[in-house]
PDB file of C-alpha atoms in Angstrom:
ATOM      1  CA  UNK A  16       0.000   0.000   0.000  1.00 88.00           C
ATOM      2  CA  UNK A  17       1.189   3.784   0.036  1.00 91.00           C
ATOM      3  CA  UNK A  18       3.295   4.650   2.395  1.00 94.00           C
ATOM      4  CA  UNK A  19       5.506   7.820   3.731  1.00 96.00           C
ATOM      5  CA  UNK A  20       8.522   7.995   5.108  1.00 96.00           C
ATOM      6  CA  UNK A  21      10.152  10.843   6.729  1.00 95.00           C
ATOM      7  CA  UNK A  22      13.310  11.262   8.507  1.00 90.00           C
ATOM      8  CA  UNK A  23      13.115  10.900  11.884  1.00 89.00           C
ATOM      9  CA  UNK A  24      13.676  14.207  14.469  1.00 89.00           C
ATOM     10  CA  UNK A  25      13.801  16.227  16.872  1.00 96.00           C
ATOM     11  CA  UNK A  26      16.096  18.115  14.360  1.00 97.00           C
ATOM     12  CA  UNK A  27      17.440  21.112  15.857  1.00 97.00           C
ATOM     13  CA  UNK A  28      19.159  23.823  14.426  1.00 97.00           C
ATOM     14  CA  UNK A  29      20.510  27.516  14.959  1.00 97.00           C
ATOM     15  CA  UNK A  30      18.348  30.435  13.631  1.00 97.00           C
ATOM     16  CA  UNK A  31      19.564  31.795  10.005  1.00 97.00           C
ATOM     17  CA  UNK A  32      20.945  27.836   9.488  1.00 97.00           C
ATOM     18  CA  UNK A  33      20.177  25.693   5.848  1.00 98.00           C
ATOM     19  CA  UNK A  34      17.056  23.267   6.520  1.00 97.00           C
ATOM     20  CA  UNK A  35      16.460  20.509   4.611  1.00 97.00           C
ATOM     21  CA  UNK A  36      13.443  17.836   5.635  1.00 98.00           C
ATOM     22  CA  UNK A  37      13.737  14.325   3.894  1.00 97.00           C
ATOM     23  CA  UNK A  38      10.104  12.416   2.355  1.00 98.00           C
ATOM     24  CA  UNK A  39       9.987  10.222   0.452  1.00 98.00           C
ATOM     25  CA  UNK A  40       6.981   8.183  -1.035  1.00 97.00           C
ATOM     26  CA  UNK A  41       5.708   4.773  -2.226  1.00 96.00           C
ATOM     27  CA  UNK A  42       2.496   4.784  -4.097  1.00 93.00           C
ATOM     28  CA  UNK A  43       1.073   3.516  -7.584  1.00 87.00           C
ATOM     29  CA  UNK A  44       0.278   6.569 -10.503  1.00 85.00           C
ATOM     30  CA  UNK A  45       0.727   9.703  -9.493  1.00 87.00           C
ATOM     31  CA  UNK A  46       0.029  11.026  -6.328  1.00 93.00           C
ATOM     32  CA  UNK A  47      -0.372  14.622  -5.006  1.00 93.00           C
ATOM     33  CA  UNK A  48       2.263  15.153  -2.455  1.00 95.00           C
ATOM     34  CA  UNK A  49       2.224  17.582   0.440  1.00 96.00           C
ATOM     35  CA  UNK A  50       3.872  19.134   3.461  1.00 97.00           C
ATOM     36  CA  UNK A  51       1.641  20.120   6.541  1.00 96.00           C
ATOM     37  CA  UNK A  52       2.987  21.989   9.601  1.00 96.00           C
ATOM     38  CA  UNK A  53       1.430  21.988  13.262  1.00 93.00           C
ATOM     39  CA  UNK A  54       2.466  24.738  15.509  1.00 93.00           C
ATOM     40  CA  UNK A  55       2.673  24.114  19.342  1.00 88.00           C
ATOM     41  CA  UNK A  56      -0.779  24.007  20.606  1.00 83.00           C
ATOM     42  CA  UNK A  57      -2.466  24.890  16.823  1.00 85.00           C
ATOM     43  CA  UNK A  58      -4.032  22.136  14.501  1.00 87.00           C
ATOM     44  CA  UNK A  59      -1.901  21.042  11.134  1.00 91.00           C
ATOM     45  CA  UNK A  60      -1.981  23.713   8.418  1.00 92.00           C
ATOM     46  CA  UNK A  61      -1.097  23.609   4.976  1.00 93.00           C
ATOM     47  CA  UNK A  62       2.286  24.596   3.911  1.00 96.00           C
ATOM     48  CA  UNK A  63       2.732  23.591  -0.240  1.00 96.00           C
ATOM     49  CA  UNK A  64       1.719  20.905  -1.808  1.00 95.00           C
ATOM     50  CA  UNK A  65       2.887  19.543  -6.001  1.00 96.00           C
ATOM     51  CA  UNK A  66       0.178  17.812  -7.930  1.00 93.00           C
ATOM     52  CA  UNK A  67       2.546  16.642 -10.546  1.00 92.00           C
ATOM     53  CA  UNK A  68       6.465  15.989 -11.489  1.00 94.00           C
ATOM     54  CA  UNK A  69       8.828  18.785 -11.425  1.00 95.00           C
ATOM     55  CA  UNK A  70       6.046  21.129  -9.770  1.00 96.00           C
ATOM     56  CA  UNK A  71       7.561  23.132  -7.254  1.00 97.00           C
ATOM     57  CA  UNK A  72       5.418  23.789  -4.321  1.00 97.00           C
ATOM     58  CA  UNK A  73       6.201  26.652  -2.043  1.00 97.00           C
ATOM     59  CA  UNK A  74       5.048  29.206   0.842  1.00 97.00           C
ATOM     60  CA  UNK A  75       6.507  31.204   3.869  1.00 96.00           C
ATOM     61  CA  UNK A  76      10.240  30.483   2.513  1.00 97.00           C
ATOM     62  CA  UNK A  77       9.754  27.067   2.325  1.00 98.00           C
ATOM     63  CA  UNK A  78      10.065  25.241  -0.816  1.00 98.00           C
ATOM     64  CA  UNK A  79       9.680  21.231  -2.171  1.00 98.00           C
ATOM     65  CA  UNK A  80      10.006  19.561  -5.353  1.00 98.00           C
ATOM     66  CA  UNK A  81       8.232  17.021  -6.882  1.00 97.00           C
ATOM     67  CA  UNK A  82      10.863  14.398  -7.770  1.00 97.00           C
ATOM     68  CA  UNK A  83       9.338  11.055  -9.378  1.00 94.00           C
ATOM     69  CA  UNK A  84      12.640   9.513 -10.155  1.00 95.00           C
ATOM     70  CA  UNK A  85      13.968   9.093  -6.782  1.00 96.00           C
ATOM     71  CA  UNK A  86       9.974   9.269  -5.474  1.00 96.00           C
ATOM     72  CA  UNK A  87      10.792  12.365  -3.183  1.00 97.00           C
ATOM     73  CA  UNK A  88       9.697  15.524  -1.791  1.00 98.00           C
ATOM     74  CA  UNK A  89      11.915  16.803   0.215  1.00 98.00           C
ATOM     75  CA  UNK A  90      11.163  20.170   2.486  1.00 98.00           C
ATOM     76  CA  UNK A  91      14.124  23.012   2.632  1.00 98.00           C
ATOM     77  CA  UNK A  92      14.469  26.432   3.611  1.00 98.00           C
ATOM     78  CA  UNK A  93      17.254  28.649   3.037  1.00 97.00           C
ATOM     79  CA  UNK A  94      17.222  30.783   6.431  1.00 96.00           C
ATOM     80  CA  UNK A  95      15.302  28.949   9.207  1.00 97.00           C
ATOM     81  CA  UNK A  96      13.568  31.304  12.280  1.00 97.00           C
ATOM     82  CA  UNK A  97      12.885  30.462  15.751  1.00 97.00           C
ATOM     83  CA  UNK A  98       9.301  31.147  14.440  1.00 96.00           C
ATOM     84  CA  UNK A  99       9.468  28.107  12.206  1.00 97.00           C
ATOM     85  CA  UNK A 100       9.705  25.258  15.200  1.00 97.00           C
ATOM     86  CA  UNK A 101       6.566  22.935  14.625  1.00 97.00           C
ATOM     87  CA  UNK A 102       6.012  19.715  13.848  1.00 96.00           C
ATOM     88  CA  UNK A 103       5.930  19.155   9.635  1.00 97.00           C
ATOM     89  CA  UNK A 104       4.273  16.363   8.172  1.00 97.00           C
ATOM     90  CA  UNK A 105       4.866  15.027   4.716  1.00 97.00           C
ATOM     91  CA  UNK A 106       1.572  13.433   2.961  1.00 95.00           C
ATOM     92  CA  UNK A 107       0.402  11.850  -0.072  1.00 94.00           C
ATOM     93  CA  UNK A 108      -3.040  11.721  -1.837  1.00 91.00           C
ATOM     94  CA  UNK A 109      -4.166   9.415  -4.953  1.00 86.00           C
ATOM     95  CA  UNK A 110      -7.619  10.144  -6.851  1.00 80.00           C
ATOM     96  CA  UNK A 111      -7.440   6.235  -6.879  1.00 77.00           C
ATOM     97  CA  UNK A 112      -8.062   6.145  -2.898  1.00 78.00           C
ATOM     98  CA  UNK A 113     -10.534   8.717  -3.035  1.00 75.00           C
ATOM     99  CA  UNK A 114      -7.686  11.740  -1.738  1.00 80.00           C
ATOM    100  CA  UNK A 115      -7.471  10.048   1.087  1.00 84.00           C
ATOM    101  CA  UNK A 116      -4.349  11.646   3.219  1.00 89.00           C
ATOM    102  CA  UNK A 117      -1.437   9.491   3.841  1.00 91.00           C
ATOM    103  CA  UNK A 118       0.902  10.131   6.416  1.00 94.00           C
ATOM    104  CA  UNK A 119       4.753  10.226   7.418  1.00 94.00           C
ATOM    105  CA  UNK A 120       5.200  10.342  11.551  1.00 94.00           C
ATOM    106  CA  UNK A 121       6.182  13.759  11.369  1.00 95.00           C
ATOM    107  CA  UNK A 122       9.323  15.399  11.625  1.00 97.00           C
ATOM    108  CA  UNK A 123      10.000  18.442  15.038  1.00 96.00           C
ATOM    109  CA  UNK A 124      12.127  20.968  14.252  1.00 97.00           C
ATOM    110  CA  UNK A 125      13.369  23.108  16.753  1.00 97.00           C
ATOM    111  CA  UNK A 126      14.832  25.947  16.108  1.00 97.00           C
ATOM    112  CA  UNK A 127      17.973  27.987  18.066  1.00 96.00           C
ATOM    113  CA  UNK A 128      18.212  31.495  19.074  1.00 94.00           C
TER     114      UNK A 128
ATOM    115  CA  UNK B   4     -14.089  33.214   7.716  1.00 62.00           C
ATOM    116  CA  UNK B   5     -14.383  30.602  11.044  1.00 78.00           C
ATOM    117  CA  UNK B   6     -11.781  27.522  10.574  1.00 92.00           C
ATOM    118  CA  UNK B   7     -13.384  23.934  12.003  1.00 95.00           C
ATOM    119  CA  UNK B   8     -13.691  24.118  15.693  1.00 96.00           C
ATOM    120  CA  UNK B   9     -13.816  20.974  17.668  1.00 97.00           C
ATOM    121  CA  UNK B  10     -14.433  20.572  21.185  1.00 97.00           C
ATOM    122  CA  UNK B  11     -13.314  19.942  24.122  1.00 97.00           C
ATOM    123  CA  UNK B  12      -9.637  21.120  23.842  1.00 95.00           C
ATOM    124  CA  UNK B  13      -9.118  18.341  26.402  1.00 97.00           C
ATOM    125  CA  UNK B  14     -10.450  15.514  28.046  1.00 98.00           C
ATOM    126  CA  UNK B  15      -9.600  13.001  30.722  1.00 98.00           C
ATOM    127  CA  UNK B  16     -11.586  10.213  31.452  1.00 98.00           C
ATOM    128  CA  UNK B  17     -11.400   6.890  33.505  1.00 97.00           C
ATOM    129  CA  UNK B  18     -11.403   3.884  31.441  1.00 97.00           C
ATOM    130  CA  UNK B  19     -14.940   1.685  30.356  1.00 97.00           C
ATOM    131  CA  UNK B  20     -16.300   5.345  30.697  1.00 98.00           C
ATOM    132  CA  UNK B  21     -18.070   6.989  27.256  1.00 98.00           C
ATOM    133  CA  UNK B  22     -16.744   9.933  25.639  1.00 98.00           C
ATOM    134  CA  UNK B  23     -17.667  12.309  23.191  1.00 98.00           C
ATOM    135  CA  UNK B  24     -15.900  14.786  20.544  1.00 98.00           C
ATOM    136  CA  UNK B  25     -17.811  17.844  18.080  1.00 97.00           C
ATOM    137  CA  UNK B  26     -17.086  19.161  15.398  1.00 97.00           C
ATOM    138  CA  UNK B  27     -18.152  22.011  13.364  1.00 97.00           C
ATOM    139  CA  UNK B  28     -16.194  22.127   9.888  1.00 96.00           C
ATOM    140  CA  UNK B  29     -16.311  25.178   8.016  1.00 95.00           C
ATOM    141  CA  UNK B  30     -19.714  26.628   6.324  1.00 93.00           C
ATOM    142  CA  UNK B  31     -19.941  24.581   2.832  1.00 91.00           C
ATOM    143  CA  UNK B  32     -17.198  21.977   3.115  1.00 93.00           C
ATOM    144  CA  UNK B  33     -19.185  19.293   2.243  1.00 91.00           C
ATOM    145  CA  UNK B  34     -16.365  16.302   3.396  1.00 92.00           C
ATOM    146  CA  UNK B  35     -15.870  15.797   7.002  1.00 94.00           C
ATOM    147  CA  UNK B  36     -13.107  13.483   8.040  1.00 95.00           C
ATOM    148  CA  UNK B  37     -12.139  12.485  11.737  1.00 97.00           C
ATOM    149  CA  UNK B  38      -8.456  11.416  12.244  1.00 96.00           C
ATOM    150  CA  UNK B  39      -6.520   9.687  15.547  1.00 96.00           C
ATOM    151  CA  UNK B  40      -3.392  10.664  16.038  1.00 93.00           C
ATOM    152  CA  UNK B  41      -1.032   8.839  18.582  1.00 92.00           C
ATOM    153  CA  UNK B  42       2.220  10.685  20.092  1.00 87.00           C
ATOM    154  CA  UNK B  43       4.939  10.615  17.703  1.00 84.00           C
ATOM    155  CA  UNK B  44       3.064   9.352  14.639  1.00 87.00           C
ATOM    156  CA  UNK B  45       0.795  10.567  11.699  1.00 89.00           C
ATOM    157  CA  UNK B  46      -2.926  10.905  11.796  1.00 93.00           C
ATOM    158  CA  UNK B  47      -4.537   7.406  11.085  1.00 93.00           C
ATOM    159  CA  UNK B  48      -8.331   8.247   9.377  1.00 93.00           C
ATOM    160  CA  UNK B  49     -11.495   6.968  11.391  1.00 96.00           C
ATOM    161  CA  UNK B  50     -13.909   8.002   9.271  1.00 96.00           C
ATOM    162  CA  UNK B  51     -14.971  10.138   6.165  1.00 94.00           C
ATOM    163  CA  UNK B  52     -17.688  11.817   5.392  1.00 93.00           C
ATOM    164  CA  UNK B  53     -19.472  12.975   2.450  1.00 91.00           C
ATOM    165  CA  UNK B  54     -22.360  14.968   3.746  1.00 91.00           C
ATOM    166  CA  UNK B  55     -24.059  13.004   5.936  1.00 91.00           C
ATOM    167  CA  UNK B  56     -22.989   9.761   4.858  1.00 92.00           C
ATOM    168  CA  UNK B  57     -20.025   7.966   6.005  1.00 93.00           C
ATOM    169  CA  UNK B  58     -18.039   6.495   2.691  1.00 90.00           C
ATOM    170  CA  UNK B  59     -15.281   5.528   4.411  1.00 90.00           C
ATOM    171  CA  UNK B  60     -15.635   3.786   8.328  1.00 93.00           C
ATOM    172  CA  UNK B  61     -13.299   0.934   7.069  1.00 90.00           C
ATOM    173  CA  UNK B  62     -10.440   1.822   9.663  1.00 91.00           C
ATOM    174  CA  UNK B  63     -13.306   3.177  12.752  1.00 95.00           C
ATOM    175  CA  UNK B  64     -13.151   0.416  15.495  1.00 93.00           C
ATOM    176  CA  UNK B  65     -16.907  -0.230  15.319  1.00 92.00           C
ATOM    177  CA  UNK B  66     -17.282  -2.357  18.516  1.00 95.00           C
ATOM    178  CA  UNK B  67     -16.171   1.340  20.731  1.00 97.00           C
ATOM    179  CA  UNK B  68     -16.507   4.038  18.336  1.00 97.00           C
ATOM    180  CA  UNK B  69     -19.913   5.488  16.717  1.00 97.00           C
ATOM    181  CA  UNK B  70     -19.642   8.469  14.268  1.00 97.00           C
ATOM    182  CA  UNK B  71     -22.522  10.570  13.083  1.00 96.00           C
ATOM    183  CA  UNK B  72     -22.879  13.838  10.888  1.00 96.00           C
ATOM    184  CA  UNK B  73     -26.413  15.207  11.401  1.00 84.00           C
ATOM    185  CA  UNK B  74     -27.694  17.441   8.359  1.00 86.00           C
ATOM    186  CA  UNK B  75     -24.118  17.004   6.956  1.00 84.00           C
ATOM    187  CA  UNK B  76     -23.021  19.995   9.272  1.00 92.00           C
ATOM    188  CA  UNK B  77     -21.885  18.760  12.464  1.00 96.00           C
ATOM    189  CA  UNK B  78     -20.274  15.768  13.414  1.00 97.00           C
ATOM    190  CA  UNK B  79     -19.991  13.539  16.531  1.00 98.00           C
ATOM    191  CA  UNK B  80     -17.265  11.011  17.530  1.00 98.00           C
ATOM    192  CA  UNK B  81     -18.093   9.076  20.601  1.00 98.00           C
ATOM    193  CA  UNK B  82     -15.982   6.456  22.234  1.00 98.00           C
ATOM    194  CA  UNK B  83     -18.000   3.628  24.611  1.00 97.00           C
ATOM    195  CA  UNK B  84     -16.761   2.328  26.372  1.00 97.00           C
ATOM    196  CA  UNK B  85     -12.951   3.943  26.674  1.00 97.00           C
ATOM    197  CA  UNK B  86      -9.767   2.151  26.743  1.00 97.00           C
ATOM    198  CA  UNK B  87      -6.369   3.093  27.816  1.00 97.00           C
ATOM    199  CA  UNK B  88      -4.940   2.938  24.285  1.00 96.00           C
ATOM    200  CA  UNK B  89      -7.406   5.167  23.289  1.00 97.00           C
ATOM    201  CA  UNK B  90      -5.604   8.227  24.368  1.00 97.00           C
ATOM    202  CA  UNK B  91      -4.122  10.237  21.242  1.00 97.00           C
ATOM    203  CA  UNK B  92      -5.553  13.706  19.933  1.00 96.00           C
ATOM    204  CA  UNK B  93      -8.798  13.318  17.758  1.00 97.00           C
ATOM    205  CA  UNK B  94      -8.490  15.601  15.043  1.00 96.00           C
ATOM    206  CA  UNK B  95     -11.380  16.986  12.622  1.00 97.00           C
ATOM    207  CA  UNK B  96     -10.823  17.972   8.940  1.00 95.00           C
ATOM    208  CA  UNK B  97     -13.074  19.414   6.516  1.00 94.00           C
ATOM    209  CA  UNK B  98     -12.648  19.893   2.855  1.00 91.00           C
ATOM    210  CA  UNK B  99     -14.756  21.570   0.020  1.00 86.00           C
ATOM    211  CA  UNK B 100     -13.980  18.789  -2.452  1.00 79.00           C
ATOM    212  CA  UNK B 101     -12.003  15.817  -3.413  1.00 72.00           C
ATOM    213  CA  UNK B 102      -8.112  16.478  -3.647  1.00 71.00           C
ATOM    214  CA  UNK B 103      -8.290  20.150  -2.132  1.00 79.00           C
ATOM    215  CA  UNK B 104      -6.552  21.373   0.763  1.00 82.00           C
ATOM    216  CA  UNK B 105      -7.571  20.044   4.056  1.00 88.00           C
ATOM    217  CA  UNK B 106      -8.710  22.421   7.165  1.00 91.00           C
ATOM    218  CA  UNK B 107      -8.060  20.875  10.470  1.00 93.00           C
ATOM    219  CA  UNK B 108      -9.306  22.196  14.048  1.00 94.00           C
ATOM    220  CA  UNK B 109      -7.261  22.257  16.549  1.00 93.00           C
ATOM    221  CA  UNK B 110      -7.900  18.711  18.090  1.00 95.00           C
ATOM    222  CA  UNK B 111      -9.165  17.294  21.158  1.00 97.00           C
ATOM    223  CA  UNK B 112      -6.245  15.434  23.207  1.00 96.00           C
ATOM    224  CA  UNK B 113      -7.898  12.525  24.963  1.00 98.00           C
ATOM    225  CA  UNK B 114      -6.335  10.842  28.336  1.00 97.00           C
ATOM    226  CA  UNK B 115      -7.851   7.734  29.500  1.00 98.00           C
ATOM    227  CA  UNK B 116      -6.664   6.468  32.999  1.00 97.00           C
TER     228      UNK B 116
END
């Protein structure tokens, strides 16, 4: 079945410092692939999403790219703020399961003064 | 515009006792999902709605858990009687069509003892 996978946190860095969030994806045809963010005590939240190959989805400084070959979609941002600690989750979608949301476990950032 | 409001914020409850979430999605989102999300992990869907009718319940444990959506507004989750591995947030979603962005509230974190 599909399936996420992200990589595992907390992940903490200093503020102004490179971020980069691995996902990556099994699923059949072509899924829609998005990243969700829940800040402390707030429910999850959109961040970007791609609906196809190569799309580039991006918001807030954040950016991911739709990468079928290696079946990623991997979250970065160039200058990270205390602002951005949450917990992101990377999802999937397929018209085939009705958009039903899959999951990764999440991924808590925390971010240094 | 009012984003889906669920309620309580918390809840603690001994165990074999009922329980019972709400949730008001946002005016004209016609899909209605309830999620249960354990510490550490991604939500895991209970339950879709479309309108008032549930066309999803595969993954609701039906022996504990009863879901309704009266008038395709408002929706219900109620737990009967409650375990200990119950405890995780409940989360509500609603959506105003297939493969669109998802609007969560802001859970309900449930603690059985």
């Amino acid at each position: 079945g599909d399936s996420v996978t992200q990589m595992e946190g907390p992940v903490t860095l200093s503020e102004e410092a490179f971020l980069t969030i691995n996902c990556t994806y099994t699923a059949t045809g072509y899924p829609s692939l998005f990243w969700y963010v829940q800040y402390p005590g707030e429910g999850l939240q959109l961040l970007l999403k791609a609906t196809k190959a190569d799309d580039k989805g991006s918001n807030k400084g954040f950016e991911a790219t739709y990468r079928k070959e290696t079946t990623s979609f991997h979250l970065e941002k160039g200058s990270v703020q205390v602002s951005d600690s949450a917990v992101y989750f990377c999802a999937l979608s397929r018209m085939d399961s009705n958009y039903q949301l899959i999951w990764g476990a999440g991924t808590k950032l925390i971010i240094k003064p | 515009e009012a984003g889906v409001v669920q309620s309580p914020r918390y809840k603690i409850i001994e165990k074999k006792q009922p329980v019972a979430f709400w949730c008001n999605p946002i005016s004209g989102h016609n899909t209605l999902y309830w999620y249960r999300q354990n510490l550490g992990q991604g939500p895991e869907l209970l339950i879709r709605y479309e309108n008032e009718e549930a066309v999803d319940d595969s993954q609701l444990p039906k022996d504990r858990f009863s879901a309704e959506r009266l008038k395709g507004v408002d929706s219900t989750l109620k737990i009967q009687p409650a375990e200990l591995g119950d405890s995780a947030v409940y989360l509500c979603a609603s959506t105003p069509g297939p493969n669109t962005e998802a609007f969560f509230g802001q859970g309900t974190r449930l603690t059985v003892v």
